[in-house]
Short mmCIF file of C-alpha atoms in Angstrom, two decimals:
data_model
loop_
_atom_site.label_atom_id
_atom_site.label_comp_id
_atom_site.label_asym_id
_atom_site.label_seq_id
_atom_site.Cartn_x
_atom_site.Cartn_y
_atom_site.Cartn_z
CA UNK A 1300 85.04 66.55 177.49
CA UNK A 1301 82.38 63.92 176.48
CA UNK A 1302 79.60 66.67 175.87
CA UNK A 1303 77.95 65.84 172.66
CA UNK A 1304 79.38 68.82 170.13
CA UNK A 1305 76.45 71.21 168.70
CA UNK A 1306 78.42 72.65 165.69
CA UNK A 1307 81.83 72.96 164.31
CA UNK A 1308 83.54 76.36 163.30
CA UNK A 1309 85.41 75.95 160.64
CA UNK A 1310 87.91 78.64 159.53
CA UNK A 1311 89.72 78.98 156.38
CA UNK A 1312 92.07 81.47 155.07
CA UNK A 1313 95.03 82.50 152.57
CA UNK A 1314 96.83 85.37 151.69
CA UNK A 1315 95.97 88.34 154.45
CA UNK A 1316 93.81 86.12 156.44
CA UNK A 1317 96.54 85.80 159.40
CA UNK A 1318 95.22 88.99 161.31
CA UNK A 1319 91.57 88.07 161.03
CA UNK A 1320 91.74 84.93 162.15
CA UNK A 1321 93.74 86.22 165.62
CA UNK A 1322 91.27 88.69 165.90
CA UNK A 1323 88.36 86.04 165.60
CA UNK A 1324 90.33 83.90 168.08
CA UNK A 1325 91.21 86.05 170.38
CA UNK A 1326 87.55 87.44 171.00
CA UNK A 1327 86.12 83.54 171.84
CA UNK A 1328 85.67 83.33 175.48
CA UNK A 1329 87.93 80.37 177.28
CA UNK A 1330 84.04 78.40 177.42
CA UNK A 1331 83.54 78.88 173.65
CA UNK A 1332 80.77 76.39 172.91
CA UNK A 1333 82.59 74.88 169.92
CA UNK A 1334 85.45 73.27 168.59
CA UNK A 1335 86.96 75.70 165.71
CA UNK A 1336 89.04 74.38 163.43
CA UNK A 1337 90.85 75.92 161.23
CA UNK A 1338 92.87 75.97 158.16
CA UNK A 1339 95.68 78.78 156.68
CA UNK A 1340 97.57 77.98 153.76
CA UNK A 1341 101.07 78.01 154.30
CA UNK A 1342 104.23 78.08 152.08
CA UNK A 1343 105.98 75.76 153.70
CA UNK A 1344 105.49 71.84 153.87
CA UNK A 1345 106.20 72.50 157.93
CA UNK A 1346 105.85 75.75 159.89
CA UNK A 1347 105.22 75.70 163.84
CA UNK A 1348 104.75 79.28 163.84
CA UNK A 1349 101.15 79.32 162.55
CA UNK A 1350 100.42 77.06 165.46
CA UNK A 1351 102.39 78.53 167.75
CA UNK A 1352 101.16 82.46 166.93
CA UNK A 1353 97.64 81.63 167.62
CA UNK A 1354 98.30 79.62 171.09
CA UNK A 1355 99.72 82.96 172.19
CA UNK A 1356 96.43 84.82 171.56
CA UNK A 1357 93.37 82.37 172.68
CA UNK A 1358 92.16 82.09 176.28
CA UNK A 1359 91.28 78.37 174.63
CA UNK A 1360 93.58 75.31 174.43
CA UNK A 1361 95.08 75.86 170.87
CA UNK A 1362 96.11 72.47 169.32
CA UNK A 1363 98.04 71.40 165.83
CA UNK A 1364 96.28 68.24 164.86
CA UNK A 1365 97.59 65.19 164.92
CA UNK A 1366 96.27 62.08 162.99
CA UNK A 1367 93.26 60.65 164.66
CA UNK A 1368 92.91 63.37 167.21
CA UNK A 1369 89.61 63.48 168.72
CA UNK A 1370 87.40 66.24 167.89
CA UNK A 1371 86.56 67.84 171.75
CA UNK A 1372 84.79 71.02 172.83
CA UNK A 1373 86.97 74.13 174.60
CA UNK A 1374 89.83 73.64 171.82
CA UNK A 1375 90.82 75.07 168.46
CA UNK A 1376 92.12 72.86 166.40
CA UNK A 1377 94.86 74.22 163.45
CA UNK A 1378 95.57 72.07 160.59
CA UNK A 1379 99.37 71.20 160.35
CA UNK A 1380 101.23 72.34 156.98
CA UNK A 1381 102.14 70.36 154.25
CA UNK A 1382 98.88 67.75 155.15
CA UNK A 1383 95.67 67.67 154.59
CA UNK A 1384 92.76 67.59 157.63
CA UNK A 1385 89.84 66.04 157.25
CA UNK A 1386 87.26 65.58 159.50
CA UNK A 1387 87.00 61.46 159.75
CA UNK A 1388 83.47 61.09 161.79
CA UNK A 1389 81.88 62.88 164.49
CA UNK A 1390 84.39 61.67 166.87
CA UNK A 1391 87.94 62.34 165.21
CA UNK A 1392 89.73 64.04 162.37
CA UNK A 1393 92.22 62.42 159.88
CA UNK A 1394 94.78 63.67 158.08
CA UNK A 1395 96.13 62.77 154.51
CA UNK A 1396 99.25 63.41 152.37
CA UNK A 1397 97.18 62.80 149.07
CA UNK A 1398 97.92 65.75 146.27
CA UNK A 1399 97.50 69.14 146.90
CA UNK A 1400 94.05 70.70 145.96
CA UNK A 1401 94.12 74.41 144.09
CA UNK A 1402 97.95 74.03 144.97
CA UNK A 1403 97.22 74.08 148.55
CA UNK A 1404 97.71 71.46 150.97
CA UNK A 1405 95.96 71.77 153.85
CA UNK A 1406 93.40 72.81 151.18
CA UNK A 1407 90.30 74.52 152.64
CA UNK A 1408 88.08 72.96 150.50
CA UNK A 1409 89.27 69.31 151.79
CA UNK A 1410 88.46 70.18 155.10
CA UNK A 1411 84.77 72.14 154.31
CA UNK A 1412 83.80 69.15 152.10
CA UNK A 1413 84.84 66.52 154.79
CA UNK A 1414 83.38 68.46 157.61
CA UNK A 1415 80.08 68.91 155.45
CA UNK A 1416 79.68 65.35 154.61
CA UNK A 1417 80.04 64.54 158.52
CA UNK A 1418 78.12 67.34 160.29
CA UNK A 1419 75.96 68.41 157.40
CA UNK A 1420 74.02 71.47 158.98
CA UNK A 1421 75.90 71.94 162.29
CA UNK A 1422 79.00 73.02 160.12
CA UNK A 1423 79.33 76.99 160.69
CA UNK A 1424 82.21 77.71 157.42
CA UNK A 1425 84.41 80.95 157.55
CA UNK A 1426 86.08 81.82 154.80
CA UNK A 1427 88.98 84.22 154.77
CA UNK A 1428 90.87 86.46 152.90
CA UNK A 1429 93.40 84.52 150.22
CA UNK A 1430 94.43 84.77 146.68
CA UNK A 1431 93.22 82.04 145.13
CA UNK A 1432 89.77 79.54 145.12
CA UNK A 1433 89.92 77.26 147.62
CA UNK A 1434 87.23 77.12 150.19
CA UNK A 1435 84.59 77.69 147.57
CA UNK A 1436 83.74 74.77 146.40
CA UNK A 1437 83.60 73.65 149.83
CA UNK A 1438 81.60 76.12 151.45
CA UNK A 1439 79.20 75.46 149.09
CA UNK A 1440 78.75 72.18 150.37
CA UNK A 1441 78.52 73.27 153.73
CA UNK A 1442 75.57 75.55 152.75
CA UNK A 1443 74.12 72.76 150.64
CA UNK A 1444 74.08 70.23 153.58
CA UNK A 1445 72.54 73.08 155.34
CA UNK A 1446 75.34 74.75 157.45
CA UNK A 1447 75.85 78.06 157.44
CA UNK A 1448 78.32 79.66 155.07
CA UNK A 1449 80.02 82.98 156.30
CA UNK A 1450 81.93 85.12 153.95
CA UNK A 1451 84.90 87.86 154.50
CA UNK A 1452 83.79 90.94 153.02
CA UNK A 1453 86.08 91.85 149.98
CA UNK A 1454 86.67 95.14 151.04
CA UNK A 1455 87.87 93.90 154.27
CA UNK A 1456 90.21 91.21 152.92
CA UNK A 1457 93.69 92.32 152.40
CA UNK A 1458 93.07 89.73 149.21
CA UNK A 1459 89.72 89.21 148.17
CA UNK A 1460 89.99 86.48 145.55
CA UNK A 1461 89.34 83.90 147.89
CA UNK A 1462 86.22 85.45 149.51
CA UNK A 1463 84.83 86.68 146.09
CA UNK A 1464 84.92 83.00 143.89
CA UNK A 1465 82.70 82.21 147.40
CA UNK A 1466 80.18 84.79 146.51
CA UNK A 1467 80.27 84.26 142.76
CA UNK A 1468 79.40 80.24 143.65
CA UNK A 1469 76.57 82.40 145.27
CA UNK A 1470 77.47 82.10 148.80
CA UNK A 1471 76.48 85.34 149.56
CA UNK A 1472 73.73 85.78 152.52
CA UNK A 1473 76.45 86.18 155.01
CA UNK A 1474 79.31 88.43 154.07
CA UNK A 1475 80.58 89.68 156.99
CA UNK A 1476 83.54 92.21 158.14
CA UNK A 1477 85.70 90.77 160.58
CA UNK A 1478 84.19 92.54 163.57
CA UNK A 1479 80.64 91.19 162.32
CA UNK A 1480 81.87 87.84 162.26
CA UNK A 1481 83.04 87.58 165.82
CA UNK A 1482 79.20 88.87 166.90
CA UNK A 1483 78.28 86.09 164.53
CA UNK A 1484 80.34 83.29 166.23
CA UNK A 1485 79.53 84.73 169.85
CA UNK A 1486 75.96 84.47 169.03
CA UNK A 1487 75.79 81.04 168.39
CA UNK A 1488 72.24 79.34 169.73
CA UNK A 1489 74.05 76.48 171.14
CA UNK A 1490 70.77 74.23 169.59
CA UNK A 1491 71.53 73.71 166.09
CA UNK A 1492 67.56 73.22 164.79
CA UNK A 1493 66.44 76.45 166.47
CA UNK A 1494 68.35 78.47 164.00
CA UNK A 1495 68.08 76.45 160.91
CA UNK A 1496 65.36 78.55 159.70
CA UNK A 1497 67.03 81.93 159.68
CA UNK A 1498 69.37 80.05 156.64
CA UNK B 272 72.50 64.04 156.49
CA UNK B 273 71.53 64.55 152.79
CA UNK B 274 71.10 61.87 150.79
CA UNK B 275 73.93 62.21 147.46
CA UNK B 276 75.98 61.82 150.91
CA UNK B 277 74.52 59.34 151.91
CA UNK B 278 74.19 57.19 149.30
CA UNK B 279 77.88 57.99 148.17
CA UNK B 280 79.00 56.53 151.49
CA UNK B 281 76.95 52.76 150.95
CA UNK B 282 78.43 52.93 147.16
CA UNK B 283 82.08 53.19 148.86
CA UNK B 284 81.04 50.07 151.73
CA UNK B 285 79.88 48.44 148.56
CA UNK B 286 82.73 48.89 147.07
CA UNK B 287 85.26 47.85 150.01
CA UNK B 288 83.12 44.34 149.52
CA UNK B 289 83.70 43.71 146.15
CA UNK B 290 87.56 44.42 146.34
CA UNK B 291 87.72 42.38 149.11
CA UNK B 292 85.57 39.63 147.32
CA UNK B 293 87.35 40.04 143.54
CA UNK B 294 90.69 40.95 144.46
CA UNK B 295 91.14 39.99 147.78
CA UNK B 296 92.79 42.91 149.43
CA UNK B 297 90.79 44.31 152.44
CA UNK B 298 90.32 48.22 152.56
CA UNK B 299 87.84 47.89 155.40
CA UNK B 300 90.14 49.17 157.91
CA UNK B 301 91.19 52.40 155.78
CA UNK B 302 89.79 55.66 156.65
CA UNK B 303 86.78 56.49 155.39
CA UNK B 304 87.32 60.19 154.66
CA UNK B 305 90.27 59.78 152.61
CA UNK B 306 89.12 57.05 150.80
CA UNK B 307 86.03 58.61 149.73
CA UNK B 308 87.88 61.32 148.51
CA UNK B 309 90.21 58.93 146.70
CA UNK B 310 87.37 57.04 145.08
CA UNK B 311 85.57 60.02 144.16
CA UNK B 312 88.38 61.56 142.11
CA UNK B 313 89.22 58.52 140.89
CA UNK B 314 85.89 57.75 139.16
CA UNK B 315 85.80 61.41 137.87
CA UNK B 316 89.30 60.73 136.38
CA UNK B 317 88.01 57.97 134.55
CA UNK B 318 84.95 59.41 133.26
CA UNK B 319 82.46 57.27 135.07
CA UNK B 320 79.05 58.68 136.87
CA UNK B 321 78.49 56.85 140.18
CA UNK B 322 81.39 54.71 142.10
CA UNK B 323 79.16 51.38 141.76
CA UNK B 324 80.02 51.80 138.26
CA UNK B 325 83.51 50.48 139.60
CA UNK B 326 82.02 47.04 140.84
CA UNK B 327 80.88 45.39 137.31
CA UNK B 328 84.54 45.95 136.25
CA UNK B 329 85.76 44.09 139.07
CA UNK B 330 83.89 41.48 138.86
CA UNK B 331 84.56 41.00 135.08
CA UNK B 332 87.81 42.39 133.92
CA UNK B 333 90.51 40.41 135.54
CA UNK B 334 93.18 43.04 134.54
CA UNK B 335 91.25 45.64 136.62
CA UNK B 336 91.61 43.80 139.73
CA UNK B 337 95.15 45.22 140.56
CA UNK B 338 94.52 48.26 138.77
CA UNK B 339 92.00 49.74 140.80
CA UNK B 340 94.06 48.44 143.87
CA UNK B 341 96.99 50.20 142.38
CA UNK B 342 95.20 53.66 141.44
CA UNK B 343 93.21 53.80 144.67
CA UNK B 344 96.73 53.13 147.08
CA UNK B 345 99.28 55.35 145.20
CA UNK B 346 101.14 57.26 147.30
CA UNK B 347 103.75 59.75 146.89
CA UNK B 348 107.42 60.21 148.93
CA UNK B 349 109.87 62.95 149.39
CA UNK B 350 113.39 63.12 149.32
CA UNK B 351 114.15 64.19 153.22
CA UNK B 352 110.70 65.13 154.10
CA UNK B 353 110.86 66.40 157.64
CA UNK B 354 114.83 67.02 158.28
CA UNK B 355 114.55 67.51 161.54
CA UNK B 356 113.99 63.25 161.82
CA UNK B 357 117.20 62.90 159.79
CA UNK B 358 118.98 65.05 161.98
CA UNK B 359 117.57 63.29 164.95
CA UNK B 360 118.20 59.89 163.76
CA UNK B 361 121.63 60.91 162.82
CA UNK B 362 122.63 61.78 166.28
CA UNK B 363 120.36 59.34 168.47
CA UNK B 364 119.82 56.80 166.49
CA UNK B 365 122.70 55.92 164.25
CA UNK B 366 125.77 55.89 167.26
CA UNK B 367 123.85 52.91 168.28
CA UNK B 368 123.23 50.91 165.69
CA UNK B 369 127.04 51.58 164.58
CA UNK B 370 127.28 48.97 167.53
CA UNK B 371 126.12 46.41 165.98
CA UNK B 372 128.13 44.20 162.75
CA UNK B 373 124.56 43.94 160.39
CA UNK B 374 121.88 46.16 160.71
CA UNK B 375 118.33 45.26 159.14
CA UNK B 376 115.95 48.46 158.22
CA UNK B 377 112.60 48.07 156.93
CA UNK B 378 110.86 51.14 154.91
CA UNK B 379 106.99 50.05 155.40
CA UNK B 380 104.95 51.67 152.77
CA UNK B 381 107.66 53.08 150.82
CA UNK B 382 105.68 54.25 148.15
CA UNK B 383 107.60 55.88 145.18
CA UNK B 384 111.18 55.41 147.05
CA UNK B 385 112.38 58.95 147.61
CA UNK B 386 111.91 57.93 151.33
CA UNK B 387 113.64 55.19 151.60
CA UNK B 388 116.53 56.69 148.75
CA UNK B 389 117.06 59.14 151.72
CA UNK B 390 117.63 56.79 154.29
CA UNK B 391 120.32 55.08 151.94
CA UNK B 392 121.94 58.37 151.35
CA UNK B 393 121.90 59.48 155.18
CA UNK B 394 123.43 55.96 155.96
CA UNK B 395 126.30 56.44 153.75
CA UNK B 396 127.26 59.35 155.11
CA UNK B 397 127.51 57.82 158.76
CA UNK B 398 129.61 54.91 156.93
CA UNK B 399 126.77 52.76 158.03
CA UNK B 400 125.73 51.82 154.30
CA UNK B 401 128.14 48.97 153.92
CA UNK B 402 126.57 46.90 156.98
CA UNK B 403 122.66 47.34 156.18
CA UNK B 404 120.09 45.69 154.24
CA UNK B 405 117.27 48.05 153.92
CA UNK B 406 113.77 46.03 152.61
CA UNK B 407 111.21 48.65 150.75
CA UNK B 408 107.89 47.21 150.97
CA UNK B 409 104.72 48.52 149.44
CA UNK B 410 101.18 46.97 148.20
CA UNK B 411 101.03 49.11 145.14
CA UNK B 412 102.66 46.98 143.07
CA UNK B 413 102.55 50.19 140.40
CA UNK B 414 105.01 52.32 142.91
CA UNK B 415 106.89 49.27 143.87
CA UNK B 416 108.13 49.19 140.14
CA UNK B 417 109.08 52.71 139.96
CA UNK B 418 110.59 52.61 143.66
CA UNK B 419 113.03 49.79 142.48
CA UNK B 420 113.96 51.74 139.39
CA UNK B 421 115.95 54.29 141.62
CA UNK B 422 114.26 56.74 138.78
CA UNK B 423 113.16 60.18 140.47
CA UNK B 424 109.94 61.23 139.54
CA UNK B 425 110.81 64.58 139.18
CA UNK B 426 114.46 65.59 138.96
CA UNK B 427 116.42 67.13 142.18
CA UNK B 428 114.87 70.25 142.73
CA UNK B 429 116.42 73.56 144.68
CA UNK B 430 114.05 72.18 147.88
CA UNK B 431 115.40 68.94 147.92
CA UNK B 432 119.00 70.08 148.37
CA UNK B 433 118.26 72.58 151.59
CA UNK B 434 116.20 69.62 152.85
CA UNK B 435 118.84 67.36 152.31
CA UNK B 436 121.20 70.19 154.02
CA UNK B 437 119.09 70.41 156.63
CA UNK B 438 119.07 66.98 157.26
CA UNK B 439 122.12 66.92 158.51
CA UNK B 440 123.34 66.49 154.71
CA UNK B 441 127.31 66.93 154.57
CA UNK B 442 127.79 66.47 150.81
CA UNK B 443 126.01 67.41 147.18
CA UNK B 444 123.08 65.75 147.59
CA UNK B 445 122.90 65.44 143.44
CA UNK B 446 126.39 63.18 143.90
CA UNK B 447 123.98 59.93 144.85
CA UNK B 448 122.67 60.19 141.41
CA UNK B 449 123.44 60.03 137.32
CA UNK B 450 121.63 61.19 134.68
CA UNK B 451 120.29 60.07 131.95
CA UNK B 452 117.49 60.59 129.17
CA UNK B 453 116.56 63.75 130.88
CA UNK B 454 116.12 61.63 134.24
CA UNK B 455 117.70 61.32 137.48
CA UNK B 456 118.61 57.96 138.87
CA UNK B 457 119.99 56.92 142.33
CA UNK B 458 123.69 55.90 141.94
CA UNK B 459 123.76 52.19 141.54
CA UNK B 460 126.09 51.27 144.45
CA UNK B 461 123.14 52.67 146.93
CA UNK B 462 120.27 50.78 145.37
CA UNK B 463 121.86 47.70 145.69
CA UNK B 464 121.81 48.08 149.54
CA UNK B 465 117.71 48.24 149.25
CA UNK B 466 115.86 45.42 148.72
CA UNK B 467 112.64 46.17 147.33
CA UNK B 468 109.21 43.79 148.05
CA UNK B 469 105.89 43.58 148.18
CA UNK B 470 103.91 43.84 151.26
CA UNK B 471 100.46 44.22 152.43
CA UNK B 472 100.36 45.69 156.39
CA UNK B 473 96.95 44.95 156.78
CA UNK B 474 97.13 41.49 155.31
CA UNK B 475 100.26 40.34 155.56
CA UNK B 476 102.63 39.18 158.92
CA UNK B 477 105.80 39.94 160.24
CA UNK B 478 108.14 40.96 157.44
CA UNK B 479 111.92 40.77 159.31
CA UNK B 480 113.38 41.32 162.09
CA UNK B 481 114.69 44.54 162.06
CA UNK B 482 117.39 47.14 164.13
CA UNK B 483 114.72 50.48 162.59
CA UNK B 484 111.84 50.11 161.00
CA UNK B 485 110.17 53.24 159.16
CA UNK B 486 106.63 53.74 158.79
CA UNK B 487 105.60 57.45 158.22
CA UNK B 488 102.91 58.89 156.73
CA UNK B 489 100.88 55.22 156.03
CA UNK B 490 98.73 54.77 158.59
CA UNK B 491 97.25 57.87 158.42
CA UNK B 492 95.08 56.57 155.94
CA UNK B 493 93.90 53.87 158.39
CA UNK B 494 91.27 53.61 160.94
CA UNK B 495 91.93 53.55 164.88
CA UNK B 496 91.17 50.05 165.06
CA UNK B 497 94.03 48.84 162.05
CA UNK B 498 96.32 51.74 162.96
CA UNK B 499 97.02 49.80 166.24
CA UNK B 500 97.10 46.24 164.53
CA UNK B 501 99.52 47.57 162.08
CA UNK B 502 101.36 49.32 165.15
CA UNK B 503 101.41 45.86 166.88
CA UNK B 504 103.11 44.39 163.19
CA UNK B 505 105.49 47.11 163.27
CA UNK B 506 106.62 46.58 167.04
CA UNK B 507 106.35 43.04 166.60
CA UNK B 508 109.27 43.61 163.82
CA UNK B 509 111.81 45.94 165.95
CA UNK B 510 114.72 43.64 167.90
CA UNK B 511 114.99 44.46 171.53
CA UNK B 512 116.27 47.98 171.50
CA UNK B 513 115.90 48.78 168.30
CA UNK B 514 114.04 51.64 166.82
CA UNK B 515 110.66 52.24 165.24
CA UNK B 516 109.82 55.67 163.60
CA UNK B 517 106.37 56.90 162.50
CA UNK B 518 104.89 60.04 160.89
CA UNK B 519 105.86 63.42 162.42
CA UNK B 520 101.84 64.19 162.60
CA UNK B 521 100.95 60.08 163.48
CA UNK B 522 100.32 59.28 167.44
CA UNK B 523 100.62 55.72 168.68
CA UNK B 524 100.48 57.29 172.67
CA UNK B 525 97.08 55.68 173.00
CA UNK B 526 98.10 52.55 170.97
CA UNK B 527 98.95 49.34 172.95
CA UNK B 528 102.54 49.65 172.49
CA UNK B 529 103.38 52.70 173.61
CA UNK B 530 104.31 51.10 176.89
CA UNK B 531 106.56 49.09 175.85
CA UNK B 532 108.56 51.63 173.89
CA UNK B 533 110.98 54.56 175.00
CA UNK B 534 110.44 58.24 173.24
CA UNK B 535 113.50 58.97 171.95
CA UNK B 536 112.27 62.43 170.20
CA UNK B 537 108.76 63.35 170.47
CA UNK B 538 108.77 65.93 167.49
CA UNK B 539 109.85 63.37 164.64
CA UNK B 540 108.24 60.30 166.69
CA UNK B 541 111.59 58.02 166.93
CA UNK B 542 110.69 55.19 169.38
CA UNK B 543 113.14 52.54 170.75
CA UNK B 544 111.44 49.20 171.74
CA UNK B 545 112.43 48.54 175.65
CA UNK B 546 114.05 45.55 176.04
CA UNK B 547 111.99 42.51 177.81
#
């Protein structure tokens, strides 16, 4: 588990985002070359189930974070409700109680901005269906530090508000239906500078 | 790494150095993530363009000393946050402290109080109230205040009362507390059980010696290295058998006392210390 991580997926969604991201887990093969980590709203300050839900689906170890946890490859990695995740280095995340962001806490855009700040272009940001803004702001730092920044088509989000205040940040090279986004994720060059030009 | 990054990162080690040298509290050990964040919104709160901007007010505006110590450590508490460790406490933990005639309890980083109001309440109910001192300690002097007030920040809300019920609640949860000017205040009879101080966990030593000691949700915003210092203050604090609860999401399994303690329920992370 000491391999030296390439990139980090990072998945965020709202509002109609739950299928997507099952069918985006579900298709990464048990060696998946990354850690994904992801973040769903949820309207509860605690709910198992989101955790739980995706564990059933993924070939690969499915894990609710826990403060501190180190970052490792052949895992996803699910924020828990009610907190926020942040990635702390390139070694471990952290999580924080501080006030929500765009009402949402895990907010997306806590855990894009973190993630950008520590990975800068080896961050590969998904954002999801939802029905409000979050995730913009921080995609857009993703792209800025040079990551790439993948977008759910509108017409394939059961709510496209999130995806759209993305696009209108003008995030908007990669908008992707969810089938396109699991080719995207399984083709992957494992060598994060070979890529860097297609951005 | 780009370099508004970068440079935003040296600004907030600078900064960690001058609080350290003009007010003399050490934030070294805090995560950086979270702190960043903290300091970011903080200096966009208060209008100013770069975080360095923070360090000539330190070092010449006595008053500010505290205050930015204050506004950079505020943290917030919930009335029964996570039931299921009321419940669990309730039915594992309580029985056996009802053995014993006083029973200390120490709230570490109680922040606002709704935390450690909880505990009170919960207590009561078990008819455990009338034998325990409960210490509230904070270093945000700020929250300490409004802790020790017994004011709510926001009045009981419809949430509070199902957490409360699902707690293990057997009563009206708004029954602990009177109103007044609009405001809701814990009755009088509990706060005088809870003994509020301040108290620094990265700076300061042992605080009592103590049947449970509570620390949830604080050292999150720690690094690995002061988590298990503050982990080794906390255990150092617990009696011989008595109980130490962190965070629901916190992990001391890799920390240096974990062998020395018992799980007594994984899922809300109630430890009892083993007896040497």
């Amino acid at each position: 588990m000491n391999q030296p991580i390439g990139r980090v997926v990072l998945i965020g969604g709202s509002a109609g985002s739950i299928k997507t991201v099952h069918q985006i887990i579900t298709s990464l093969p048990a060696d998946y070359c990354f850690p994904v980590i992801i973040a769903i709203h949820c309207a509860f300050d605690s709910d198992p189930n989101i955790t739980r839900n995706l564990r059933d689906k993924s070939p690969l170890n499915v894990i609710e974070v826990t403060d501190k946890l180190k970052i490792t490859l052949g895992s996803i990695f699910v924020a828990p409700c009610g907190y926020h995740l942040l990635i702390e280095n390139v070694t471990n995340f952290s999580l924080s109680l501080d006030e929500k962001v765009n009402f949402c806490r895990p907010s997306i855009d806590v855990l894009f901005s973190s993630a950008a700040e520590v990975f800068g272009a080896r961050c590969v940001g998904i954002l999801l269906s939802g029905a409000n803004k979050d995730g913009a702001d921080g995609l857009l730092d993703i792209v800025q530090a040079g990551g790439f920044g993948v977008v759910q088509s509108p017409e394939s989000s059961l709510v496209s508000a999130m995806p759209q205040a993305a696009i209108d940040l003008g995030i908007d090279k990669r908008i992707l239906d969810p089938e396109e986004i699991v080719l995207f994720l399984n083709s992957l060059s494992k060598k994060v500078d070979s890529d860097q030009a297609n951005n | 790494m780009n370099s508004k990054v970068d440079i935003e990162t040296r600004e907030v080690n600078l900064l960690v150095e001058a609080i350290k040298v003009f007010s003399g509290y050490d934030l070294s050990g805090y995560a950086k993530s979270s702190l960043k964040r903290r300091v970011k919104a903080y200096i966009d709160s208060v209008g100013l363009k770069s975080i360095s901007e923070l360090i000539p007010l330190l070092a010449h505006n006595e008053n500010y000393r505290q205050k930015l110590i204050n506004d950079l450590t505020v943290n917030v508490s919930d009335l029964f946050r996570h039931p299921h460790s009321y419940l669990k406490m309730n039915e594992l933990v309580f029985p056996y402290l009802s053995s014993f005639p006083r029973i200390n309890i120490w709230v570490a980083g109680c922040a606002s109080g709704e935390e450690v109001y909880s505990i009170a309440i919960i207590l009561k109910e078990f008819g455990l109230l009338n034998r325990a001192k409960i210490y509230a300690t904070d270093i945000n002097t700020e929250t300490l205040e409004q802790a020790k007030s017994g004011v709510l920040r926001k009045n009981l809300q419809r949430e509070d009362a199902m957490r409360y019920q699902m707690s293990g609640g057997a009563d009206s949860l708004s029954r602990y507390f009177s109103t007044g000017y609009g405001k809701q205040k814990l009755s009088q009879s509990l706060l005088d059980h809870i003994h509020f101080t301040s108290h620094n966990l990265v700076q300061d030593s042992v605080f009592c010696s103590c049947e449970l000691v509570l620390c949830r949700n604080v050292m999150i915003y720690f690094d690995f290295d002061l988590q298990n210092r503050v982990l080794d203050l906390l255990f150092d604090s617990v009696v011989n058998n008595g109980y130490l609860v962190i965070g629901a999401k916190e992990s001391l399994d890799t920390s240096r006392i974990f062998r020395s303690l018992k799980v007594i329920d994984d899922e809300s992370r109630i430890y009892q210390r083993k007896a040497t």
